[in-house]
């Protein structure tokens, strides 16, 4: 027999809410969130859940009234402040549904501060449903104990993006044609990783990116990766070399 019963789960349900949370606040959840707590988990009054709002951190809340359509909760206490997130943006060319959902989920888990869909010449998907993408980020954050969500920027054309690039932000351009290994190039400070579409960048795009003073062409090794794999590999390398992976002491 295991010493700790595996059911009920030790962790409380966790939800992201749009409302700014504070001491003694009462709030009402409706729609899918009420359905999840009231109908799926069948939580009743007195049950506790964790809430986070992407601004004030995480709070313990208690249900005071539960129905299938609406659940009323009262804040019990503050659990922890919003976590600091390294200053890394992920710029990616939209890819097929399913793959882009996976990419958003993983980028959120890895701690991207900002996600920027970039339209390039060979981008196949021309419309990005921001709401659906953001829902994937929320779900990943809820599951992985995150108190911070990445900001989702509106899709932008590559040339517009390069034209207004912030002076102090290094643009690590993942170039399948080769470059400096990212693990070596990554340095602390504001950074961004640019990943191309499945068809790669055109030669013109490649030279336009390279012409940007803040651009550092980087390699992710001798094997070509699919765009979603490249994004995750690059983020992991940056986090280890320039992010906060070294700041996690054993408890
Ligand atoms: N079809 C292209 C590959 C595109 S891969 C070709 O055959 O050349 C999609 C994107 O992932 C690329 O634009 C690049 O940003 C990134 N990528 C994939 N593998 C990479 C590698 N080994 N090094 C650097 N970037 C890579």
CSV table of C-alpha atoms and ligand atoms in Angstrom, one decimal:
chain,number,residue,atom,x,y,z
A,1,UNK,CA,0.0,0.0,0.0
A,2,UNK,CA,1.4,3.4,-0.9
A,3,UNK,CA,1.8,5.7,2.2
A,4,UNK,CA,-0.2,8.5,0.6
A,5,UNK,CA,-3.4,7.7,-1.1
A,6,UNK,CA,-3.4,8.7,-4.8
A,7,UNK,CA,-7.0,9.8,-4.7
A,8,UNK,CA,-8.2,12.4,-3.9
A,9,UNK,CA,-5.4,14.3,-5.6
A,10,UNK,CA,-3.2,16.4,-3.3
A,11,UNK,CA,-3.3,19.3,-5.6
A,12,UNK,CA,-6.3,21.6,-5.8
A,13,UNK,CA,-8.0,22.6,-9.1
A,14,UNK,CA,-6.3,25.7,-10.5
A,15,UNK,CA,-7.9,28.3,-12.7
A,16,UNK,CA,-6.9,31.5,-14.4
A,17,UNK,CA,-9.4,34.3,-14.0
A,18,UNK,CA,-9.5,37.7,-15.8
A,19,UNK,CA,-10.7,39.6,-12.8
A,20,UNK,CA,-7.9,41.2,-10.6
A,21,UNK,CA,-7.9,39.2,-7.3
A,22,UNK,CA,-7.6,40.7,-3.8
A,23,UNK,CA,-8.3,40.0,-0.1
A,24,UNK,CA,-11.9,39.3,0.8
A,25,UNK,CA,-13.1,39.4,-2.9
A,26,UNK,CA,-16.1,37.4,-3.9
A,27,UNK,CA,-16.3,36.5,-7.6
A,28,UNK,CA,-18.6,34.5,-9.8
A,29,UNK,CA,-17.5,32.2,-12.5
A,30,UNK,CA,-19.8,31.3,-15.4
A,31,UNK,CA,-19.5,29.4,-18.7
A,32,UNK,CA,-16.9,26.7,-19.1
A,33,UNK,CA,-15.2,27.5,-15.8
A,34,UNK,CA,-18.4,27.1,-13.8
A,35,UNK,CA,-19.1,23.9,-15.8
A,36,UNK,CA,-15.7,22.5,-15.0
A,37,UNK,CA,-15.9,23.2,-11.2
A,38,UNK,CA,-19.6,22.5,-10.7
A,39,UNK,CA,-20.4,19.8,-13.2
A,40,UNK,CA,-17.2,18.0,-14.2
A,41,UNK,CA,-15.4,18.1,-10.8
A,42,UNK,CA,-18.8,18.3,-8.9
A,43,UNK,CA,-17.3,20.6,-6.3
A,44,UNK,CA,-19.8,21.9,-3.7
A,45,UNK,CA,-19.8,24.8,-1.3
A,46,UNK,CA,-16.8,24.6,1.0
A,47,UNK,CA,-14.5,23.1,-1.6
A,48,UNK,CA,-11.2,25.0,-2.2
A,49,UNK,CA,-9.6,25.9,-5.5
A,50,UNK,CA,-6.5,28.0,-6.5
A,51,UNK,CA,-6.9,31.0,-8.7
A,52,UNK,CA,-4.4,33.2,-10.5
A,53,UNK,CA,-5.0,36.4,-12.5
A,54,UNK,CA,-1.6,37.0,-14.2
A,55,UNK,CA,-1.2,40.2,-12.1
A,56,UNK,CA,-1.3,39.6,-8.4
A,57,UNK,CA,-0.2,36.0,-8.2
A,58,UNK,CA,-2.0,33.0,-6.8
A,59,UNK,CA,-4.9,32.9,-4.3
A,60,UNK,CA,-6.7,30.2,-2.3
A,61,UNK,CA,-10.5,30.5,-2.8
A,62,UNK,CA,-13.5,28.7,-1.4
A,63,UNK,CA,-16.7,27.9,-3.1
A,64,UNK,CA,-19.7,29.4,-1.4
A,65,UNK,CA,-22.3,28.4,-4.0
A,66,UNK,CA,-22.0,25.9,-6.8
A,67,UNK,CA,-24.2,25.3,-9.8
A,68,UNK,CA,-23.7,24.0,-13.3
A,69,UNK,CA,-24.0,27.5,-14.8
A,70,UNK,CA,-22.4,29.6,-12.1
A,71,UNK,CA,-20.0,29.1,-9.2
A,72,UNK,CA,-19.5,31.7,-6.5
A,73,UNK,CA,-16.1,31.8,-4.7
A,74,UNK,CA,-14.6,33.9,-2.0
A,75,UNK,CA,-10.9,34.6,-1.7
A,76,UNK,CA,-9.4,33.0,1.4
A,77,UNK,CA,-5.8,34.1,1.3
A,78,UNK,CA,-2.9,35.0,-1.0
A,79,UNK,CA,-0.6,32.1,-1.7
A,80,UNK,CA,2.2,33.6,-3.7
A,81,UNK,CA,3.1,36.6,-5.8
A,82,UNK,CA,3.3,36.5,-9.6
A,83,UNK,CA,6.5,34.8,-10.6
A,84,UNK,CA,9.3,36.7,-12.4
A,85,UNK,CA,9.7,35.6,-16.0
A,86,UNK,CA,12.9,35.9,-18.1
A,87,UNK,CA,12.7,38.6,-20.8
A,88,UNK,CA,12.4,36.2,-23.8
A,89,UNK,CA,10.1,36.6,-26.7
A,90,UNK,CA,9.3,33.8,-29.1
A,91,UNK,CA,8.7,34.9,-32.7
A,92,UNK,CA,7.3,32.1,-34.9
A,93,UNK,CA,5.7,31.7,-38.3
A,94,UNK,CA,2.2,30.3,-37.8
A,95,UNK,CA,2.1,26.6,-38.6
A,96,UNK,CA,-0.7,24.1,-38.9
A,97,UNK,CA,-3.3,23.8,-36.2
A,98,UNK,CA,-2.3,21.1,-33.8
A,99,UNK,CA,1.3,21.9,-34.2
A,100,UNK,CA,0.8,25.6,-33.3
A,101,UNK,CA,-1.3,24.6,-30.3
A,102,UNK,CA,1.6,22.3,-29.2
A,103,UNK,CA,4.1,25.1,-29.7
A,104,UNK,CA,2.0,27.6,-27.6
A,105,UNK,CA,1.6,25.1,-24.8
A,106,UNK,CA,5.4,24.3,-24.7
A,107,UNK,CA,6.5,28.0,-25.0
A,108,UNK,CA,4.2,28.8,-22.1
A,109,UNK,CA,5.6,26.0,-20.0
A,110,UNK,CA,9.2,27.1,-20.8
A,111,UNK,CA,8.4,30.6,-19.7
A,112,UNK,CA,8.2,32.8,-22.8
A,113,UNK,CA,7.3,36.4,-21.8
A,114,UNK,CA,5.8,37.2,-25.2
A,115,UNK,CA,4.6,35.2,-28.2
A,116,UNK,CA,4.7,36.9,-31.6
A,117,UNK,CA,3.2,35.3,-34.7
A,118,UNK,CA,5.2,36.4,-37.7
A,119,UNK,CA,4.0,36.3,-41.3
A,120,UNK,CA,6.8,35.4,-43.7
A,121,UNK,CA,6.8,34.7,-47.5
A,122,UNK,CA,6.5,31.0,-47.0
A,123,UNK,CA,4.0,31.1,-44.1
A,124,UNK,CA,1.1,28.8,-45.2
A,125,UNK,CA,-1.4,29.7,-42.5
A,126,UNK,CA,-2.5,33.3,-43.0
A,127,UNK,CA,-5.0,33.6,-40.2
A,128,UNK,CA,-4.2,33.1,-36.6
A,129,UNK,CA,-7.0,32.7,-34.1
A,130,UNK,CA,-5.6,34.6,-31.2
A,131,UNK,CA,-8.3,33.5,-28.8
A,132,UNK,CA,-7.7,29.8,-29.4
A,133,UNK,CA,-4.0,30.3,-29.1
A,134,UNK,CA,-4.4,32.2,-25.8
A,135,UNK,CA,-6.7,29.4,-24.5
A,136,UNK,CA,-3.8,27.0,-25.0
A,137,UNK,CA,-1.4,29.2,-23.1
A,138,UNK,CA,-3.9,29.5,-20.2
A,139,UNK,CA,-4.4,25.8,-20.0
A,140,UNK,CA,-0.7,25.1,-19.9
A,141,UNK,CA,-0.3,27.7,-17.2
A,142,UNK,CA,-3.1,26.3,-15.1
A,143,UNK,CA,-1.7,22.8,-15.3
A,144,UNK,CA,1.9,23.7,-14.6
A,145,UNK,CA,1.5,25.9,-11.6
A,146,UNK,CA,2.4,29.0,-13.4
A,147,UNK,CA,1.3,32.5,-12.1
A,148,UNK,CA,2.4,34.3,-15.3
A,149,UNK,CA,1.0,34.0,-18.8
A,150,UNK,CA,2.9,35.0,-21.9
A,151,UNK,CA,1.6,38.1,-23.7
A,152,UNK,CA,0.2,37.2,-27.1
A,153,UNK,CA,1.1,39.8,-29.7
A,154,UNK,CA,-1.0,40.3,-32.8
A,155,UNK,CA,0.4,38.7,-36.0
A,156,UNK,CA,2.9,40.9,-37.7
A,157,UNK,CA,4.7,40.9,-41.1
A,158,UNK,CA,8.4,40.1,-40.9
A,159,UNK,CA,9.5,43.4,-42.6
A,160,UNK,CA,7.3,45.5,-40.2
A,161,UNK,CA,8.7,43.6,-37.3
A,162,UNK,CA,12.3,44.2,-38.4
A,163,UNK,CA,11.6,47.9,-39.2
A,164,UNK,CA,10.5,48.6,-35.6
A,165,UNK,CA,12.8,46.3,-33.7
A,166,UNK,CA,13.7,47.5,-30.2
A,167,UNK,CA,17.3,48.7,-30.0
A,168,UNK,CA,18.3,46.8,-26.9
A,169,UNK,CA,16.8,43.4,-27.8
A,170,UNK,CA,19.0,40.7,-29.3
A,171,UNK,CA,17.2,38.8,-32.1
A,172,UNK,CA,18.5,35.2,-32.1
A,173,UNK,CA,17.6,34.1,-35.6
A,174,UNK,CA,17.4,30.3,-35.9
A,175,UNK,CA,18.9,29.8,-39.3
A,176,UNK,CA,18.8,26.3,-40.7
A,177,UNK,CA,21.6,27.2,-43.0
A,178,UNK,CA,23.9,27.5,-40.0
A,179,UNK,CA,25.3,30.0,-37.5
A,180,UNK,CA,26.8,30.2,-34.1
A,181,UNK,CA,25.5,27.5,-31.7
A,182,UNK,CA,22.7,29.1,-29.7
A,183,UNK,CA,24.1,27.7,-26.4
A,184,UNK,CA,27.2,29.8,-27.0
A,185,UNK,CA,25.5,32.9,-28.5
A,186,UNK,CA,22.9,33.3,-25.8
A,187,UNK,CA,23.7,36.1,-23.3
A,188,UNK,CA,21.7,37.6,-20.5
A,189,UNK,CA,19.5,40.6,-21.4
A,190,UNK,CA,16.4,41.1,-23.4
A,191,UNK,CA,16.2,38.5,-26.1
A,192,UNK,CA,14.0,37.1,-28.8
A,193,UNK,CA,14.1,33.8,-30.8
A,194,UNK,CA,12.9,33.9,-34.4
A,195,UNK,CA,11.8,30.6,-35.9
A,196,UNK,CA,10.8,30.2,-39.6
A,197,UNK,CA,7.9,28.4,-41.2
A,198,UNK,CA,8.1,24.8,-42.4
A,199,UNK,CA,9.3,26.0,-45.7
A,200,UNK,CA,12.1,28.1,-44.2
A,201,UNK,CA,13.0,31.7,-44.9
A,202,UNK,CA,13.6,33.0,-48.4
A,203,UNK,CA,17.1,34.3,-49.3
A,204,UNK,CA,15.8,37.9,-49.2
A,205,UNK,CA,14.3,37.4,-45.8
A,206,UNK,CA,17.4,35.8,-44.6
A,207,UNK,CA,19.5,38.8,-45.7
A,208,UNK,CA,17.0,41.3,-44.3
A,209,UNK,CA,17.2,39.7,-40.9
A,210,UNK,CA,20.9,39.5,-41.0
A,211,UNK,CA,21.1,43.2,-41.8
A,212,UNK,CA,19.5,44.1,-38.5
A,213,UNK,CA,22.3,45.1,-36.1
A,214,UNK,CA,20.6,43.3,-33.2
A,215,UNK,CA,20.3,40.0,-35.1
A,216,UNK,CA,22.5,37.0,-34.3
A,217,UNK,CA,22.1,34.1,-36.7
A,218,UNK,CA,22.2,30.9,-34.6
A,219,UNK,CA,22.3,27.2,-35.3
A,220,UNK,CA,20.4,24.5,-33.5
A,221,UNK,CA,22.7,21.8,-34.7
A,222,UNK,CA,23.4,19.9,-37.9
A,223,UNK,CA,20.0,18.3,-38.2
A,224,UNK,CA,17.0,20.3,-39.6
A,225,UNK,CA,14.2,20.4,-37.1
A,226,UNK,CA,10.5,21.0,-37.7
A,227,UNK,CA,9.5,24.5,-36.7
A,228,UNK,CA,7.7,23.5,-33.5
A,229,UNK,CA,10.7,21.3,-32.4
A,230,UNK,CA,13.1,24.1,-33.3
A,231,UNK,CA,11.2,26.6,-31.1
A,232,UNK,CA,11.2,24.4,-28.1
A,233,UNK,CA,14.8,23.4,-28.5
A,234,UNK,CA,15.9,27.0,-28.9
A,235,UNK,CA,13.9,28.2,-25.9
A,236,UNK,CA,15.4,25.4,-23.7
A,237,UNK,CA,18.9,26.4,-24.9
A,238,UNK,CA,18.3,30.1,-24.2
A,239,UNK,CA,16.8,29.4,-20.8
A,240,UNK,CA,19.8,27.3,-19.8
A,241,UNK,CA,22.4,29.7,-21.1
A,242,UNK,CA,20.9,33.1,-20.5
A,243,UNK,CA,17.6,32.6,-18.6
A,244,UNK,CA,16.8,31.4,-15.1
A,245,UNK,CA,17.5,27.7,-15.2
A,246,UNK,CA,20.5,28.2,-13.0
A,247,UNK,CA,18.5,29.8,-10.3
A,248,UNK,CA,16.5,26.9,-9.0
A,249,UNK,CA,18.1,25.5,-5.8
A,250,UNK,CA,16.9,22.3,-4.3
A,251,UNK,CA,14.2,22.8,-1.6
B,1,LIG,N1,12.3,23.6,-45.1
B,1,LIG,C1,13.5,24.2,-44.5
B,1,LIG,C2,13.6,23.9,-43.0
B,1,LIG,C3,12.7,24.8,-42.2
B,1,LIG,S1,12.7,24.3,-40.6
B,1,LIG,C4,14.7,23.6,-45.2
B,1,LIG,O1,14.6,22.4,-45.6
B,1,LIG,O2,15.7,24.2,-45.2
B,1,LIG,C5,11.7,25.6,-39.8
B,1,LIG,C6,12.5,26.6,-39.1
B,1,LIG,O3,13.1,25.9,-37.9
B,1,LIG,C7,13.7,27.2,-39.8
B,1,LIG,O4,13.3,28.3,-40.5
B,1,LIG,C8,14.6,27.6,-38.6
B,1,LIG,O5,14.2,28.8,-38.0
B,1,LIG,C9,14.4,26.5,-37.6
B,1,LIG,N2,15.4,25.4,-37.7
B,1,LIG,C10,15.1,24.1,-38.0
B,1,LIG,N3,16.3,23.4,-37.9
B,1,LIG,C11,17.2,24.3,-37.5
B,1,LIG,C12,18.7,24.2,-37.2
B,1,LIG,N4,19.3,23.0,-37.3
B,1,LIG,N5,19.3,25.3,-36.9
B,1,LIG,C13,18.7,26.5,-36.8
B,1,LIG,N6,17.4,26.7,-37.1
B,1,LIG,C14,16.7,25.6,-37.4
